[in-house]
mmCIF file of C-alpha atoms and ligand atoms in Angstrom:
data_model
loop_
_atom_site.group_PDB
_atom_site.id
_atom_site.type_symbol
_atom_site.label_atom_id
_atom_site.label_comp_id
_atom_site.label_asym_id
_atom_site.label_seq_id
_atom_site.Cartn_x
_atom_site.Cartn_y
_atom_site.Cartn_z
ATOM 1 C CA UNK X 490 -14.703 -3.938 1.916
ATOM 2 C CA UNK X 491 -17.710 -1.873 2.576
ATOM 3 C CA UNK X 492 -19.383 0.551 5.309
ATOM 4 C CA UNK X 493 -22.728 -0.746 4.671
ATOM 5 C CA UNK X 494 -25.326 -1.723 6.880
ATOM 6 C CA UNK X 495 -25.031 -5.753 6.144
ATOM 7 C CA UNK X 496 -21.371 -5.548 7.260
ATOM 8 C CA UNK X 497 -22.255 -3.787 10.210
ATOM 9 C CA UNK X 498 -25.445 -6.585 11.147
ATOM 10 C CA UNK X 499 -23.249 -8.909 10.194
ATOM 11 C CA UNK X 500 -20.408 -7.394 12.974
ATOM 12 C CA UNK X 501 -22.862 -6.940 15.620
ATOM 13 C CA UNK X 502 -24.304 -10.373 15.191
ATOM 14 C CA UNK X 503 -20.467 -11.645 15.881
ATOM 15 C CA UNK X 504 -19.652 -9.318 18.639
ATOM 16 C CA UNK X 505 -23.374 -9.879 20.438
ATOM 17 C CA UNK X 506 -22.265 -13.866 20.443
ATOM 18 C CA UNK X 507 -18.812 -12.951 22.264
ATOM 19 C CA UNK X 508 -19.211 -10.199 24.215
ATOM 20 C CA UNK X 509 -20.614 -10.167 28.252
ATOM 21 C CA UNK X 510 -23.948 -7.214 28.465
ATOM 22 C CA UNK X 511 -21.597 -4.757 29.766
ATOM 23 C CA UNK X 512 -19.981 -1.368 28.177
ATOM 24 C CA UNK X 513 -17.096 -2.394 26.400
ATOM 25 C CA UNK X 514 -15.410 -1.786 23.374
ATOM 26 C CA UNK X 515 -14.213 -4.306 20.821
ATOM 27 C CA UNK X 516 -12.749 -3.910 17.377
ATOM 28 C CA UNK X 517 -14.822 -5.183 14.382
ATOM 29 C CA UNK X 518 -14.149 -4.780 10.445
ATOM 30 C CA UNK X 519 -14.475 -2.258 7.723
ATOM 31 C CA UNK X 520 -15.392 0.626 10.044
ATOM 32 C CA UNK X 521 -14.362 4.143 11.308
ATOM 33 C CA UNK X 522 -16.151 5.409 13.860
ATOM 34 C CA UNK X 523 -16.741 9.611 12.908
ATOM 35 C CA UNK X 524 -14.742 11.206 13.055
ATOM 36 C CA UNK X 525 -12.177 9.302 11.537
ATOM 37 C CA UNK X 526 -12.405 8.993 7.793
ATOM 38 C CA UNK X 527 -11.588 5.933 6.177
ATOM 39 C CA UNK X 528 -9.244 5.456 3.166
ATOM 40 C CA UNK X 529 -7.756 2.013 1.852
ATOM 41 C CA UNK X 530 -7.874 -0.295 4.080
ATOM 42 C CA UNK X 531 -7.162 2.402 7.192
ATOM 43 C CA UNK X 532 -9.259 5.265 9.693
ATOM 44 C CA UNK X 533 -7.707 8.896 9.578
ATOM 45 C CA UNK X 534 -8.156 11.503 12.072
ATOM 46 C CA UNK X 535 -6.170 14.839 11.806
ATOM 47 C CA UNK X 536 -5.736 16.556 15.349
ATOM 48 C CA UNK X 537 -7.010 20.008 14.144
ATOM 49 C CA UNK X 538 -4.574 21.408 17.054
ATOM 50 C CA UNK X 539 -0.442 22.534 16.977
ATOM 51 C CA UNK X 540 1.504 19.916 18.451
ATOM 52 C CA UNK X 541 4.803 19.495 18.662
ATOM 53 C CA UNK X 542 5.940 15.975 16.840
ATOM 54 C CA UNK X 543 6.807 14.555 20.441
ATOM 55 C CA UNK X 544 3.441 15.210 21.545
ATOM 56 C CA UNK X 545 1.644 14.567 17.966
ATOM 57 C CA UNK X 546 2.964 10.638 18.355
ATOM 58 C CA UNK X 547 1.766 10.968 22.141
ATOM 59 C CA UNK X 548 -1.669 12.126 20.873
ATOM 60 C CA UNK X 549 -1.903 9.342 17.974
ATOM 61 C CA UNK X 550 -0.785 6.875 20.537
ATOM 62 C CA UNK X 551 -3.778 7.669 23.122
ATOM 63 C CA UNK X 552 -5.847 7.249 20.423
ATOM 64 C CA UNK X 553 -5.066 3.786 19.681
ATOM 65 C CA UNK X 554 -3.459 4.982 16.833
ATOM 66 C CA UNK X 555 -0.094 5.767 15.345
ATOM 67 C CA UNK X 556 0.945 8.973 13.485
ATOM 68 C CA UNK X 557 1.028 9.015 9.847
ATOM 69 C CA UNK X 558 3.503 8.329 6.761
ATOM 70 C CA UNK X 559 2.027 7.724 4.032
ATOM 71 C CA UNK X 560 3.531 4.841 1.393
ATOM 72 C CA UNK X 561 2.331 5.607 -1.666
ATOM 73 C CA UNK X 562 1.715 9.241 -3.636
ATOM 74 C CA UNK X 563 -2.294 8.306 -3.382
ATOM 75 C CA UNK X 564 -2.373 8.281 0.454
ATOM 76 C CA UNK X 565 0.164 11.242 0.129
ATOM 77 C CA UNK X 566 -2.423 13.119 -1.985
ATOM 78 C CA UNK X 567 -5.446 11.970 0.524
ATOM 79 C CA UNK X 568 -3.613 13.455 3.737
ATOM 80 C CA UNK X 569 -2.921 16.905 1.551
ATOM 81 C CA UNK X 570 -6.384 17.017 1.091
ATOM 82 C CA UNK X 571 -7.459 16.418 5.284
ATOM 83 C CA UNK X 572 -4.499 19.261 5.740
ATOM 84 C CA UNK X 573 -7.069 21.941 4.962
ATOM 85 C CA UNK X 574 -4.353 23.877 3.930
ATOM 86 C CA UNK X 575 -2.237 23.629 6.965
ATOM 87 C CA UNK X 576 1.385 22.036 7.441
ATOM 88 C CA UNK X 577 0.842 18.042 8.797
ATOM 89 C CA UNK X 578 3.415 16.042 10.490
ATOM 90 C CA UNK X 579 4.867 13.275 8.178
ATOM 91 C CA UNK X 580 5.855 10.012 10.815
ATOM 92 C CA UNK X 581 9.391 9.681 9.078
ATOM 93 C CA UNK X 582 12.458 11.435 11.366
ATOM 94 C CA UNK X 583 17.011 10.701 10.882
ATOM 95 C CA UNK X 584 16.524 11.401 14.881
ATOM 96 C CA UNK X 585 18.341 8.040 15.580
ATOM 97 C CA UNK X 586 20.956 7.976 12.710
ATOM 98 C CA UNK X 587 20.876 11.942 10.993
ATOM 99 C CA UNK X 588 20.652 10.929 7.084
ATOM 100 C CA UNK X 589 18.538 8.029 7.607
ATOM 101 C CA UNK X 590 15.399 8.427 7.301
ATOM 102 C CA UNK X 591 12.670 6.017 9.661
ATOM 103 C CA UNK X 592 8.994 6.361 8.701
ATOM 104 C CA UNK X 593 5.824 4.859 10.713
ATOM 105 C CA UNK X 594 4.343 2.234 8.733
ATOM 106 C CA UNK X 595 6.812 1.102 6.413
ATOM 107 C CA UNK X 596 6.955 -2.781 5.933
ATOM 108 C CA UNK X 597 9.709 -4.767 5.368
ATOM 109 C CA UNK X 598 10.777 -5.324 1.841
ATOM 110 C CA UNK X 599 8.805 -2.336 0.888
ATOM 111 C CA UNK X 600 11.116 0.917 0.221
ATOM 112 C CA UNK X 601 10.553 4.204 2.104
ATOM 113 C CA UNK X 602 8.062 5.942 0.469
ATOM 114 C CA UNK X 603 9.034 9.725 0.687
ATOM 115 C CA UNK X 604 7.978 13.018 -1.522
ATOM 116 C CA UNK X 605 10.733 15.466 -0.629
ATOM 117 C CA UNK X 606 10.411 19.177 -1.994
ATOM 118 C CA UNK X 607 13.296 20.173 -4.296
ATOM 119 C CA UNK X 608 16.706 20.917 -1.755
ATOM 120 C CA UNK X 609 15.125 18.425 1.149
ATOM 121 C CA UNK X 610 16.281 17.361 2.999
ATOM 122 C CA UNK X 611 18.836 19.863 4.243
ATOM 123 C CA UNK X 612 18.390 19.323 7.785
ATOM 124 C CA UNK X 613 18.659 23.257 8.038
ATOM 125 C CA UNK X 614 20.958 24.728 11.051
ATOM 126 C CA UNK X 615 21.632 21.039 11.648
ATOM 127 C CA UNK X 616 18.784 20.459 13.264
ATOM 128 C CA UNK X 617 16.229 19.556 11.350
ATOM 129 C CA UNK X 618 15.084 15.770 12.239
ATOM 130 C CA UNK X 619 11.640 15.376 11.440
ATOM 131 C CA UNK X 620 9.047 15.497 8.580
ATOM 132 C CA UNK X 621 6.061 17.999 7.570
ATOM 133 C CA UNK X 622 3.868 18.279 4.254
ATOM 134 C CA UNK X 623 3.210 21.002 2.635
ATOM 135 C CA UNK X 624 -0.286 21.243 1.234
ATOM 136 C CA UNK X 625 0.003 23.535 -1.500
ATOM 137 C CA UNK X 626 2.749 20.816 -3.287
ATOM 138 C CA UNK X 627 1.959 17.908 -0.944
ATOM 139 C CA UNK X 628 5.938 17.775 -0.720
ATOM 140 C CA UNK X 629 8.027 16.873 2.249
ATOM 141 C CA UNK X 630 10.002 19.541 3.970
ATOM 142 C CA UNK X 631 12.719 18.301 6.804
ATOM 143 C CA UNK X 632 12.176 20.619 9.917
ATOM 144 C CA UNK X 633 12.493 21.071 13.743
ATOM 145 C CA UNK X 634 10.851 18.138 15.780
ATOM 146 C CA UNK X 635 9.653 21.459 18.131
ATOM 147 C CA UNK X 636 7.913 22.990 15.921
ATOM 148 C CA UNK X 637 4.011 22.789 16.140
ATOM 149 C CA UNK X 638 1.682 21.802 13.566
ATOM 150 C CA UNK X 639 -1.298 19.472 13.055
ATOM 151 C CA UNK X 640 -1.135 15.880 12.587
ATOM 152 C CA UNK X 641 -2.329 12.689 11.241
ATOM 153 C CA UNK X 642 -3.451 9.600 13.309
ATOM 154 C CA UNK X 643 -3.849 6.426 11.285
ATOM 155 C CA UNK X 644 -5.311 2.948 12.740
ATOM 156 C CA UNK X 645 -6.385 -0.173 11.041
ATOM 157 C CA UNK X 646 -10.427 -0.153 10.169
ATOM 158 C CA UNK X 647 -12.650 -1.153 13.485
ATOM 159 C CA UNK X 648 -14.878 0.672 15.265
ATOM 160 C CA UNK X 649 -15.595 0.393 18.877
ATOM 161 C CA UNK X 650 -19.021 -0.760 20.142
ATOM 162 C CA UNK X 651 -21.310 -1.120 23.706
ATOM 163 C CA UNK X 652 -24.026 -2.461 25.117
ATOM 164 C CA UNK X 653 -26.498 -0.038 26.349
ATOM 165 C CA UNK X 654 -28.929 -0.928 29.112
ATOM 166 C CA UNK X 655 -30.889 -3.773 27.425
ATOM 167 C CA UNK X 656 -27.862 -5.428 26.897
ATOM 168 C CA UNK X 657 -28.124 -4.083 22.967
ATOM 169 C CA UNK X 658 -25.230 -3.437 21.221
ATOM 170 C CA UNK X 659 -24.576 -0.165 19.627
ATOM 171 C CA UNK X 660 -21.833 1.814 17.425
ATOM 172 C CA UNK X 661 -20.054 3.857 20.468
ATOM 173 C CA UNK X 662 -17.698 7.047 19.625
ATOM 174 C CA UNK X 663 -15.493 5.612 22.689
ATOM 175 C CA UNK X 664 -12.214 6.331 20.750
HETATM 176 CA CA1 CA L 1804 18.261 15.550 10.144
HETATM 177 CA CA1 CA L 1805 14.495 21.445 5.676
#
């Protein structure tokens, strides 16, 4: 799938034939709206701002988004490289059962992906329920869920898009 411009005639001539002429948003394919940055088949946008990972999933969720966890050591290697050399929030936490490990975006019959540094998980002071990545290694550390660091938000390609006064459609940064 492709960014280029006949996608996006191609998505505007679908959305002008369902939509009303008023501002609205509607999803459409093989977009991300800056500044999320796409990768596979997903849009990324990393919060630049300490949150805690309560308030990280909050953050993702107002976004239309969920927070990260990335399934495969390419994705892994992709988020180490938005960290800009801070610690991100992995979506994985034992919160519910301590040992077991939950991540965001697993599917079923696919196995947990998960990168742990040497000695992690040790869920340290026993405490330590959720997930961050360390750029430098782009290995998974169990920590604190207060702690505050950046974090990932992840949503499926679309972009949102609104009619201007002439009724026009037009790309719209409404996320
Ligand atoms: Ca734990
Ligand atoms: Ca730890």
């Amino acid at each position: 799938m492709s960014c280029g411009n006949v996608d996006i005639l191609i998505s505007l001539a679908i959305l002008n034939a369902n939509l009303s002429f008023s501002a609205t948003c509607s999803q459409s394919q093989g977009l991300c709206t800056a500044p999320w940055k796409k990768w596979g088949g997903s849009c990324y946008l990393i919060t630049q701002k300490h949150l805690t990972n309560d308030d990280a999933r909050e953050a993702c969720r107002r976004l239309g988004a969920k927070m990260t966890a990335p399934r495969s050591d390419q994705e892994n290697d992709f988020l180490a490289s938005l960290a800009q050399g801070s610690k991100i929030w992995v979506a994985c936490t034992d919160r519910r059962q301590e040992g077991e490990c939950e991540c965001e975006w697993s599917q079923d019959g696919e196995g947990i992906y998960t990168n742990w540094r040497e000695g992690e998980p040790n869920n340290y002071g026993g405490r330590e329920d959720c997930v961050f990545l360390w750029p430098s290694d782009k290995k998974w550390n169990d920590v604190r869920c207060e702690i505050e660091i950046w974090a990932v938000c992840k949503r499926q390609l679309g972009s949102c898009f609104s009619t201007n006064n002439e009724g026009r459609l037009e790309v719209d940064s409404c996320l």
